């Protein structure tokens, strides 16, 4: 399609794209020829969970980690945020230009097709509303959670330069006249997918050219729509040669809270906005039962309840679809559901009381909201799949992304629909947007073929910066006599397994950190899953509520002997399985007999060795695995942060890249 682009791209050694995401979970990524080289998250540096924004220093770290300079960067791809289009630090560090002249710097990129405004004229985000939200944040900076997440700008919030991309070009509202008006999910099977695919024009709606100037160096680039970046992060990593893609997240407006796409080869064509507000709905119910807007906690609470309050009127109908006032859905659902609960004889005394969160009114609300969420997602997936069948468009599998794809039980239900391989990337939340924007540009805009990857072959989640041995030594030396350090080398995994067998809670720090919210054995806190007491004990160590469940990590080759009802492998802890012998693994078996399983392959390295050693010593190839961090903190990144956690917590032992570290009493 674009011979000039391709001939130029292949003339030099690798195309380097700098991916940036300025929203919450701010990140810098570098990809070369479509392969991820590194992903650095702002939160891991600032130590503020989900921190907003990026600065020049983070970009420089990413360049250093890949032995590149700004002169080596060919393009820049910037993911749009949802409620914050973009926040920049100081203009002398990073600035953007959207003027028409910038298109000349991007001869290889098709011009964006201007999107029509949504038929109702509901352009939800304008400069006015954006300025208003910024003012509120500035006024409340000391107190608000959002202001805390703006941590890298704390000292210069008033000097922030805020840039709005041109209206109707990159905004969450892209409406194509030919897209179906999904008033009800039941209309999905009538979608004219074949026509949408043939036209392909919506492939070129979701970006806008710009140039970005970093430290005086100007680089051609594109803005890429938030959901398009989610779609690219999942599909281009899936190994599938064709797929249906569903992205859905907790965006504050249904118009921007999801995207449905068709994909084949290197081409992704968005075909509809799902117009559901499932992520936001889920967050609001979490808040109503005292868990803050924390969907992950609600997912953990739901199995304690039964979905007695589920109302099928909220499935497949306009009650949850295309609402103009998103908050209104959750309010209405809560109002109607609580009225029904009263009639059913529930006591509402414990409603929203944190200390009584396991009481039936809270737990059953959680279970009922979860069922509402799942039934709508299943209806969406089934509807699009039916449309694909009706249009004679076969696909090899389903790719999911967006924060809602962190819902392990829902992913497992979708896998149970037998629609081919179901892929969810470890960075399906906004931590994957910097990579996703870069991949959208590389494969969908520049039309570069996708490197082949076997289906089911995991991409590495370990994308953080390398930790040099000297850095570990220096970090440990800083703690002087307050710690005891043993250099174990090859004996590390055996010693760690012995500690677990002796019922010690250990920290396991190995190499590059994981991208995404789940610790996958490089920044993990581990315990013996056979001891029921380790459930409350580790919650105590982490400062979490006692009822919150823990996940198992299991040797991939032995996973099916301990868990069932889920797809294997499950390398990113994104699917739920049934625990076959619940009494054998009480610390990782949730109250409904399920667990959020991570399978660990031989390629994982030291973490696999540790599991194998524990299996050899005990006959149990499973360990209890949670993230290495204290309450409200991001996962530890640097060795000294891991040691600091050891010093301030009741964790017994810390393993850091071949060193066994304990506190001196
Ligand atoms: Fe998102």
XYZ file of C-alpha atoms and ligand atoms in Angstrom:
666
model
C 0.000 0.000 0.000
C 2.757 2.414 0.871
C 5.837 1.400 -1.145
C 7.695 4.600 -0.405
C 7.312 4.013 3.283
C 8.432 0.423 3.147
C 11.449 1.013 0.918
C 12.699 3.739 3.224
C 12.035 1.777 6.361
C 14.068 -1.216 5.302
C 17.040 0.844 4.191
C 18.480 1.328 7.633
C 19.011 -0.844 10.647
C 15.737 -1.100 12.397
C 12.930 1.369 12.901
C 12.980 2.785 16.406
C 9.733 4.205 17.741
C 9.449 6.017 21.026
C 6.039 5.305 22.600
C 4.748 7.764 25.191
C 1.755 7.829 27.477
C 1.161 10.939 29.581
C -1.969 9.863 31.457
C -2.203 7.831 34.668
C 0.218 4.900 34.504
C 2.469 7.247 32.518
C 5.073 5.311 30.546
C 7.898 5.498 28.037
C 8.511 2.581 25.674
C 10.960 1.906 22.896
C 10.232 -0.608 20.137
C 12.580 -1.602 17.339
C 11.040 -3.230 14.268
C 7.942 -3.981 16.302
C 9.833 -5.691 19.136
C 9.524 -4.164 22.601
C 12.954 -3.157 23.947
C 11.929 -1.514 27.207
C 8.945 -0.051 29.044
C 9.478 2.265 32.006
C 6.602 3.392 34.202
C 6.571 6.736 35.981
C 5.027 5.164 39.091
C 8.042 2.911 39.618
C 10.327 5.953 39.792
C 8.129 8.424 41.690
C 6.802 5.661 44.013
C 3.259 7.033 43.578
C 0.898 4.316 42.344
C -0.545 5.029 38.854
C 1.456 8.281 38.695
C 0.454 10.610 35.877
C 2.825 11.952 33.263
C 6.345 11.513 32.013
C 9.320 13.780 32.020
C 12.530 14.090 30.081
C 14.440 12.085 32.677
C 12.253 9.023 32.118
C 12.788 9.254 28.361
C 16.532 9.466 28.962
C 16.402 6.372 31.185
C 14.628 4.441 28.427
C 17.191 5.539 25.848
C 20.029 4.532 28.161
C 18.429 1.139 28.778
C 18.420 0.464 25.035
C 21.781 2.076 24.190
C 20.067 4.573 21.925
C 20.047 8.351 21.670
C 17.296 10.668 20.463
C 19.112 10.757 17.109
C 18.329 7.049 16.718
C 14.579 7.549 17.166
C 12.701 7.537 13.838
C 9.209 8.246 15.113
C 7.301 9.046 18.215
C 3.816 7.661 19.008
C 1.775 9.209 21.796
C -1.289 7.520 23.252
C -4.148 9.842 24.049
C -5.475 9.807 27.534
C -9.156 9.915 28.228
C -9.901 12.729 30.626
C -6.540 14.391 30.163
C -5.564 14.732 26.490
C -1.983 15.478 27.342
C 0.031 17.077 30.059
C 3.486 18.308 29.390
C 6.115 19.402 31.794
C 8.104 22.406 30.716
C 8.172 23.568 27.148
C 11.969 23.665 27.090
C 11.911 19.916 27.796
C 9.061 18.578 25.675
C 6.795 20.418 23.246
C 4.335 19.483 20.520
C 3.322 20.963 17.206
C 0.052 20.043 15.492
C 0.308 22.573 12.688
C -0.356 21.493 9.132
C 3.335 21.683 8.337
C 3.957 18.697 10.576
C 2.328 16.416 8.027
C 5.245 17.133 5.720
C 7.518 15.487 8.249
C 5.478 12.291 7.951
C 5.316 11.456 4.266
C 4.838 7.762 5.047
C 1.803 8.176 7.231
C -1.615 8.330 5.631
C -3.398 11.554 6.481
C -6.013 11.097 9.122
C -9.588 10.990 7.978
C -11.511 13.548 9.938
C -14.113 11.939 12.090
C -17.673 13.134 12.065
C -19.034 14.217 15.388
C -21.365 11.782 17.026
C -24.837 12.137 15.558
C -26.304 13.689 18.679
C -23.629 16.322 18.695
C -22.460 15.086 22.045
C -18.851 16.177 21.968
C -18.179 15.467 25.561
C -14.730 16.852 25.999
C -13.997 20.436 25.121
C -11.271 22.843 26.064
C -13.635 24.351 28.598
C -14.330 21.120 30.439
C -10.662 20.252 30.370
C -9.571 23.616 31.744
C -12.166 23.220 34.456
C -10.854 19.843 35.580
C -7.288 21.104 35.627
C -8.330 24.051 37.796
C -10.037 21.735 40.270
C -6.953 19.551 40.512
C -4.702 22.519 41.052
C -6.938 23.865 43.798
C -7.062 20.535 45.574
C -3.564 19.388 44.923
C -2.725 18.700 48.521
C -5.673 16.456 49.158
C -6.897 14.828 46.008
C -5.841 11.424 44.861
C -5.506 12.704 41.328
C -3.190 15.458 42.461
C -1.081 12.831 44.181
C -0.870 10.958 40.926
C 0.373 14.140 39.286
C 3.380 13.756 41.540
C 6.104 14.442 39.027
C 4.575 17.865 38.527
C 3.902 18.615 42.167
C 6.308 21.535 42.348
C 5.339 23.019 39.026
C 1.671 22.331 38.582
C 0.931 25.955 37.750
C 3.571 25.981 35.023
C 2.261 22.928 33.224
C 1.674 23.339 29.592
C -1.492 21.593 28.546
C -1.944 20.784 24.894
C -5.231 19.867 23.280
C -5.071 18.057 19.983
C -7.321 19.613 17.336
C -10.980 18.910 17.963
C -12.620 16.039 16.091
C -9.294 14.599 15.072
C -7.917 12.735 18.010
C -10.614 12.702 20.589
C -12.498 9.911 22.243
C -15.440 10.625 19.974
C -14.885 9.146 16.572
C -18.125 8.386 14.930
C -18.322 6.891 11.495
C -21.620 7.248 9.760
C -21.462 3.669 8.620
C -20.849 2.327 12.109
C -23.820 0.601 13.630
C -25.881 2.490 16.159
C -25.731 -0.017 18.956
C -28.867 0.869 20.817
C -29.093 -2.747 21.900
C -26.465 -5.425 21.853
C -28.966 -7.660 20.114
C -28.424 -5.593 16.943
C -24.749 -6.597 16.805
C -25.199 -9.664 14.566
C -26.607 -7.377 11.855
C -23.373 -5.372 11.635
C -22.061 -5.065 8.079
C -18.596 -6.195 9.031
C -17.587 -7.110 5.521
C -18.329 -3.598 4.256
C -16.543 -1.998 7.188
C -13.510 -4.198 6.597
C -13.490 -3.530 2.861
C -13.693 0.231 3.325
C -10.843 0.161 5.861
C -11.135 3.907 6.320
C -11.672 3.762 10.058
C -8.147 2.364 10.193
C -7.020 5.931 9.533
C -9.336 7.822 11.864
C -7.561 7.101 15.090
C -4.360 9.088 14.751
C -3.193 12.598 14.069
C 0.249 13.739 12.927
C 2.342 15.968 15.133
C 5.962 16.632 15.817
C 7.421 16.349 19.265
C 10.508 18.233 20.346
C 12.458 16.693 23.200
C 15.516 18.526 24.486
C 15.753 20.464 21.228
C 15.465 17.386 19.000
C 12.353 17.348 16.780
C 10.883 13.953 15.915
C 7.935 13.253 13.607
C 5.110 11.458 15.315
C 1.456 10.685 15.712
C -1.121 10.824 18.417
C -2.890 7.477 18.645
C -6.341 7.100 20.179
C -6.343 5.508 23.636
C -8.450 2.474 22.682
C -6.579 1.999 19.404
C -3.376 1.765 21.456
C -5.018 -0.859 23.694
C -6.070 -2.792 20.565
C -2.556 -2.755 19.132
C -0.959 -3.841 22.412
C -3.081 -6.976 22.519
C -3.381 -8.014 18.858
C 0.227 -7.471 17.754
C 1.466 -9.496 20.722
C -1.046 -12.311 20.341
C 0.607 -14.355 17.608
C -2.831 -14.636 15.955
C -3.094 -13.984 12.235
C -6.675 -12.731 12.523
C -8.840 -11.780 15.480
C -11.777 -9.970 16.948
C -10.538 -7.330 19.380
C -12.499 -5.987 22.320
C -11.011 -3.130 24.330
C -12.913 -1.845 27.332
C -11.862 0.128 30.366
C -12.936 2.442 33.137
C -13.134 5.617 31.080
C -15.499 8.129 32.547
C -17.664 8.317 29.419
C -19.186 5.409 27.502
C -18.232 6.982 24.187
C -14.576 6.487 24.944
C -14.762 3.392 27.131
C -14.162 0.790 24.465
C -13.501 -0.203 20.887
C -14.353 -3.242 18.786
C -11.970 -4.068 15.948
C -11.354 -6.662 13.285
C -7.764 -7.606 12.573
C -5.967 -9.584 9.940
C -2.222 -9.679 9.272
C -0.821 -6.278 10.154
C -4.165 -4.493 9.678
C -6.537 -3.474 12.453
C -9.854 -1.917 11.439
C -12.027 -0.447 14.201
C -15.649 -1.370 13.496
C -17.668 -0.025 16.411
C -17.665 1.611 19.773
C -19.275 -0.838 22.181
C -20.969 2.023 24.062
C -20.952 0.106 27.283
C -19.821 1.629 30.496
C -18.924 -1.560 32.278
C -15.610 -0.481 33.782
C -17.019 2.711 35.221
C -20.099 0.881 36.482
C -17.911 -1.695 38.231
C -15.771 1.023 39.833
C -18.845 2.862 41.127
C -20.258 -0.269 42.754
C -16.851 -0.892 44.363
C -17.060 2.588 45.851
C -20.616 2.027 47.083
C -19.558 -1.015 49.107
C -16.623 0.859 50.709
C -13.767 -0.280 48.473
C -13.042 3.052 46.799
C -13.099 3.065 43.001
C -11.069 -0.138 43.026
C -12.348 -2.696 40.546
C -9.703 -5.229 41.594
C -11.003 -5.290 45.161
C -14.598 -5.736 43.961
C -13.475 -8.691 41.834
C -11.981 -10.209 45.005
C -15.137 -9.526 47.025
C -17.668 -10.879 44.492
C -17.049 -14.608 45.229
C -18.037 -13.997 48.883
C -21.559 -13.156 47.722
C -24.298 -14.610 45.570
C -25.822 -12.669 42.655
C -29.324 -12.618 44.148
C -29.719 -8.980 43.169
C -28.822 -9.438 39.515
C -31.311 -7.740 37.197
C -31.381 -9.034 33.603
C -32.890 -5.701 32.541
C -29.340 -4.366 32.708
C -28.053 -6.808 30.130
C -28.102 -6.103 26.413
C -30.284 -3.066 26.830
C -30.037 0.668 26.636
C -29.999 0.698 30.433
C -26.279 0.115 30.352
C -25.606 1.126 26.782
C -24.972 4.539 25.315
C -25.886 6.482 28.413
C -25.281 10.177 28.086
C -24.763 10.515 31.807
C -22.451 7.712 32.765
C -22.501 8.133 36.518
C -26.281 7.940 36.262
C -26.161 4.267 35.294
C -24.459 3.164 38.463
C -26.664 5.434 40.557
C -29.803 4.065 38.958
C -28.630 0.457 39.228
C -27.749 0.960 42.890
C -31.051 2.686 43.675
C -33.152 0.015 41.989
C -31.061 -2.835 43.340
C -31.179 -1.577 46.925
C -34.949 -1.202 46.701
C -35.147 -4.802 45.557
C -32.768 -5.859 48.334
C -35.058 -4.258 50.923
C -38.040 -6.130 49.534
C -36.037 -9.356 49.678
C -35.370 -8.758 53.362
C -31.729 -7.685 53.269
C -30.507 -5.512 56.099
C -28.896 -2.384 54.688
C -27.189 -1.429 57.960
C -23.788 -2.657 56.783
C -24.018 -1.049 53.353
C -20.800 0.748 52.512
C -19.176 0.051 55.892
C -15.620 -1.078 55.371
C -15.427 -3.183 58.519
C -18.564 -5.060 57.433
C -17.756 -5.460 53.774
C -18.358 -9.226 53.878
C -21.958 -8.764 55.104
C -24.558 -10.025 52.580
C -25.674 -6.610 51.364
C -22.129 -5.655 50.314
C -20.968 -9.065 49.100
C -24.189 -9.757 47.183
C -24.084 -6.317 45.583
C -20.534 -7.154 44.464
C -21.575 -10.559 43.096
C -24.595 -9.059 41.322
C -22.576 -6.225 39.764
C -19.994 -8.776 38.660
C -22.675 -10.872 36.985
C -24.097 -7.769 35.264
C -20.600 -6.991 33.979
C -19.993 -10.527 32.725
C -23.362 -11.020 31.064
C -22.914 -7.804 29.083
C -19.397 -8.721 28.002
C -20.534 -12.154 26.883
C -23.401 -10.586 24.935
C -20.930 -8.228 23.260
C -18.524 -10.998 22.299
C -21.284 -13.327 21.107
C -22.891 -10.519 19.098
C -19.694 -9.575 17.270
C -18.822 -13.216 16.677
C -22.290 -13.758 15.193
C -21.762 -10.734 12.951
C -18.437 -12.204 11.802
C -20.158 -15.498 10.980
C -23.032 -13.727 9.197
C -20.484 -11.832 7.095
C -18.410 -14.968 6.376
C -15.391 -13.479 8.073
C -13.572 -16.181 10.023
C -11.140 -15.238 12.798
C -8.535 -17.193 14.755
C -9.239 -15.869 18.210
C -10.220 -13.052 20.544
C -7.862 -10.337 21.765
C -8.893 -8.447 24.881
C -7.448 -5.295 26.388
C -8.266 -2.260 28.510
C -8.390 -2.325 32.293
C -11.571 -4.465 32.288
C -9.531 -7.288 30.770
C -7.875 -7.641 34.197
C -11.076 -9.472 35.183
C -9.719 -13.029 35.301
C -13.079 -14.816 35.743
C -14.530 -12.894 32.787
C -11.537 -13.764 30.591
C -12.050 -17.405 31.527
C -15.750 -17.245 30.609
C -14.827 -15.783 27.225
C -12.268 -18.561 26.710
C -15.079 -21.011 27.451
C -17.021 -19.703 24.440
C -14.735 -21.751 22.172
C -14.062 -18.965 19.705
C -10.381 -19.777 19.311
C -7.399 -18.655 21.334
C -8.116 -15.848 23.821
C -5.189 -13.504 24.341
C -4.823 -10.844 27.038
C -1.479 -9.021 27.373
C 0.068 -8.524 30.829
C -0.127 -4.760 30.263
C -3.824 -4.677 29.321
C -4.363 -1.728 31.663
C -2.956 1.686 30.742
C 0.611 0.503 31.362
C 0.461 -0.948 27.822
C -0.533 2.259 26.027
C 2.973 3.552 25.240
C 3.827 0.254 23.559
C 0.398 0.025 21.943
C 0.640 3.482 20.356
C 4.052 2.595 18.927
C 2.775 -0.729 17.563
C -0.310 0.932 16.020
C 1.996 3.297 14.188
C 4.462 0.622 13.116
C 2.062 -2.007 11.821
C -1.236 -0.262 11.132
C -0.056 3.105 9.815
C 3.323 2.210 8.320
C 1.975 -1.176 7.176
C 5.000 -3.129 8.348
C 4.261 -6.875 8.660
C 4.065 -8.319 12.172
C 7.013 -10.507 13.225
C 5.722 -14.063 13.429
C 5.213 -15.438 16.920
C 3.695 -18.819 17.749
C 0.175 -18.567 19.137
C 0.274 -19.032 22.883
C 3.997 -18.281 23.045
C 4.195 -15.752 25.845
C 5.683 -12.341 25.246
C 8.000 -11.443 28.067
C 6.358 -9.277 30.711
C 9.823 -8.427 32.072
C 10.343 -5.117 30.266
C 11.704 -2.877 33.038
C 15.264 -1.574 32.976
C 18.153 -3.993 33.544
C 19.609 -4.084 37.032
C 23.399 -4.433 36.846
C 25.153 -6.667 39.432
C 27.125 -3.618 40.611
C 23.855 -1.785 41.284
C 22.697 -4.654 43.497
C 26.009 -4.696 45.419
C 25.890 -0.933 45.921
C 22.279 -1.009 47.069
C 22.975 -3.753 49.615
C 26.125 -1.998 50.848
C 24.061 1.092 51.688
C 22.301 -0.836 54.442
C 25.628 -1.674 56.152
C 25.390 -3.754 59.302
C 21.622 -3.595 59.518
C 21.361 -6.542 57.108
C 23.075 -9.903 56.681
C 23.908 -10.793 53.055
C 24.806 -14.264 51.783
C 25.995 -14.677 48.196
C 24.403 -17.911 47.027
C 24.844 -17.954 43.254
C 23.488 -21.235 41.851
C 22.222 -22.364 45.263
C 19.733 -19.481 45.371
C 16.620 -21.344 44.240
C 17.268 -24.299 46.574
C 17.850 -22.009 49.555
C 14.707 -20.024 48.761
C 12.668 -23.236 48.498
C 14.074 -24.328 51.886
C 12.961 -21.035 53.388
C 9.448 -21.482 51.965
C 9.342 -25.041 53.280
C 10.356 -23.701 56.703
C 7.290 -21.436 56.423
C 9.170 -18.216 55.876
C 7.582 -15.452 53.798
C 10.147 -14.429 51.220
C 10.663 -11.602 48.753
C 11.884 -12.663 45.311
C 13.607 -9.943 43.242
C 14.998 -11.061 39.904
C 16.279 -9.095 36.891
C 13.997 -6.737 34.963
C 10.659 -5.791 36.511
C 7.241 -6.790 35.189
C 5.088 -4.435 33.156
C 1.451 -4.333 34.231
C -0.156 -4.522 37.642
C 0.533 -8.182 38.473
C 3.796 -9.402 39.975
C 4.902 -12.394 37.921
C 7.943 -13.652 39.775
C 10.444 -10.845 39.340
C 9.161 -8.557 42.107
C 7.130 -11.040 44.145
C 6.275 -11.861 47.737
C 5.994 -15.628 48.160
C 4.737 -18.054 50.789
C 3.831 -21.718 51.233
C 0.306 -22.167 49.777
C -0.346 -25.327 51.832
C -0.630 -23.339 55.092
C -4.042 -21.693 55.545
C -2.575 -19.201 58.014
C -0.433 -17.685 55.278
C -3.534 -16.031 53.785
C -4.170 -13.622 56.704
C -0.449 -13.503 57.524
C 0.608 -12.149 54.123
C -2.332 -9.744 54.047
C -1.039 -8.432 57.368
C 2.492 -8.056 55.973
C 1.147 -6.147 52.977
C -1.285 -4.046 55.019
C -4.282 -5.358 53.056
C -7.779 -6.317 54.179
C -7.730 -9.844 55.645
C -10.350 -11.188 53.223
C -8.499 -10.330 50.042
C -7.391 -13.443 48.143
C -3.974 -14.503 46.858
C -2.927 -16.072 43.590
C -0.856 -19.182 42.923
C 2.139 -19.531 40.627
C 2.546 -23.095 39.356
C 5.048 -24.942 37.202
C 3.545 -24.801 33.713
C 4.247 -28.484 33.101
C 2.268 -29.478 36.211
C -0.516 -26.879 36.114
C -3.257 -29.176 34.804
C -2.730 -31.572 37.729
C -3.764 -28.811 40.166
C -6.136 -26.497 38.268
C -8.896 -27.012 35.710
C -11.533 -25.132 33.733
C -9.150 -22.559 32.300
C -6.871 -22.162 29.278
C -3.213 -23.167 29.643
C -0.692 -21.678 29.641
C -1.705 -18.642 31.673
C 1.621 -16.824 32.063
C 0.257 -13.432 33.125
C -2.188 -14.353 35.926
C -5.163 -13.310 33.791
C -7.359 -16.433 33.919
C -9.158 -18.148 36.778
C -9.152 -21.903 37.304
C -10.842 -24.343 39.669
C -8.526 -25.677 42.377
C -8.705 -29.451 42.106
C -7.698 -30.209 45.708
C -8.839 -27.236 47.772
C -7.715 -28.647 51.097
C -4.172 -29.080 49.777
C -3.828 -25.400 48.788
C -5.895 -23.425 51.317
C -3.873 -20.192 51.161
C -4.527 -19.644 47.440
C -8.039 -21.095 47.099
C -10.696 -18.403 47.037
C -13.962 -18.959 48.852
C -15.635 -20.206 45.641
C -12.904 -22.793 45.040
C -11.153 -20.855 42.284
C -7.730 -19.263 41.930
C -6.125 -16.684 39.635
C -3.422 -18.870 38.174
C -0.004 -17.921 36.805
C 1.733 -20.756 34.957
C 5.527 -20.516 34.976
C 7.474 -21.886 32.012
C 11.103 -22.999 31.914
C 11.888 -19.858 29.900
C 11.037 -17.747 32.948
C 14.436 -18.528 34.470
C 15.136 -18.276 38.179
C 11.481 -18.191 39.224
C 10.900 -21.527 37.474
C 13.997 -22.943 39.224
C 12.575 -21.851 42.572
C 9.216 -23.529 41.907
C 10.979 -26.697 40.729
C 13.125 -26.741 43.885
C 10.038 -26.257 46.088
C 8.341 -29.098 44.200
C 11.392 -31.334 44.685
C 11.428 -30.636 48.429
C 7.695 -30.838 49.105
C 5.918 -32.469 46.135
C 4.010 -29.207 45.672
C 4.750 -27.274 42.431
C 2.675 -24.274 43.581
C 3.667 -21.164 45.553
C 1.546 -18.302 46.792
C 2.522 -15.199 44.821
C 1.703 -11.545 45.374
C 3.391 -8.295 44.501
C 6.347 -6.988 46.473
C 5.041 -3.705 47.821
C 3.424 -2.142 50.843
C -0.115 -0.729 51.038
C -0.883 1.853 48.370
C 2.615 1.611 46.868
C 3.591 0.582 43.358
C 5.580 -2.634 42.952
C 9.204 -2.143 44.012
C 11.564 -1.357 41.152
C 15.086 -0.978 42.548
C 16.978 -3.326 44.903
C 17.147 -0.764 47.718
C 13.336 -0.442 47.673
C 13.089 -4.206 48.154
C 15.485 -4.046 51.117
C 13.566 -1.119 52.563
C 10.399 -3.225 52.388
C 12.220 -6.034 54.220
C 13.308 -3.617 56.942
C 9.883 -2.120 57.568
C 7.730 -5.255 57.224
C 7.448 -8.714 58.760
C 8.712 -10.394 55.609
C 11.335 -12.917 56.757
C 13.867 -13.105 53.946
C 14.618 -11.255 50.731
C 16.325 -12.765 47.681
C 17.896 -10.206 45.350
C 19.505 -11.582 42.206
C 21.446 -14.386 43.917
C 21.782 -12.769 47.370
C 19.930 -13.914 50.475
C 19.210 -10.869 52.666
C 17.927 -10.912 56.258
C 17.596 -8.321 58.987
C 20.148 -8.368 61.786
C 18.264 -8.339 65.026
Fe -7.405 2.463 29.191
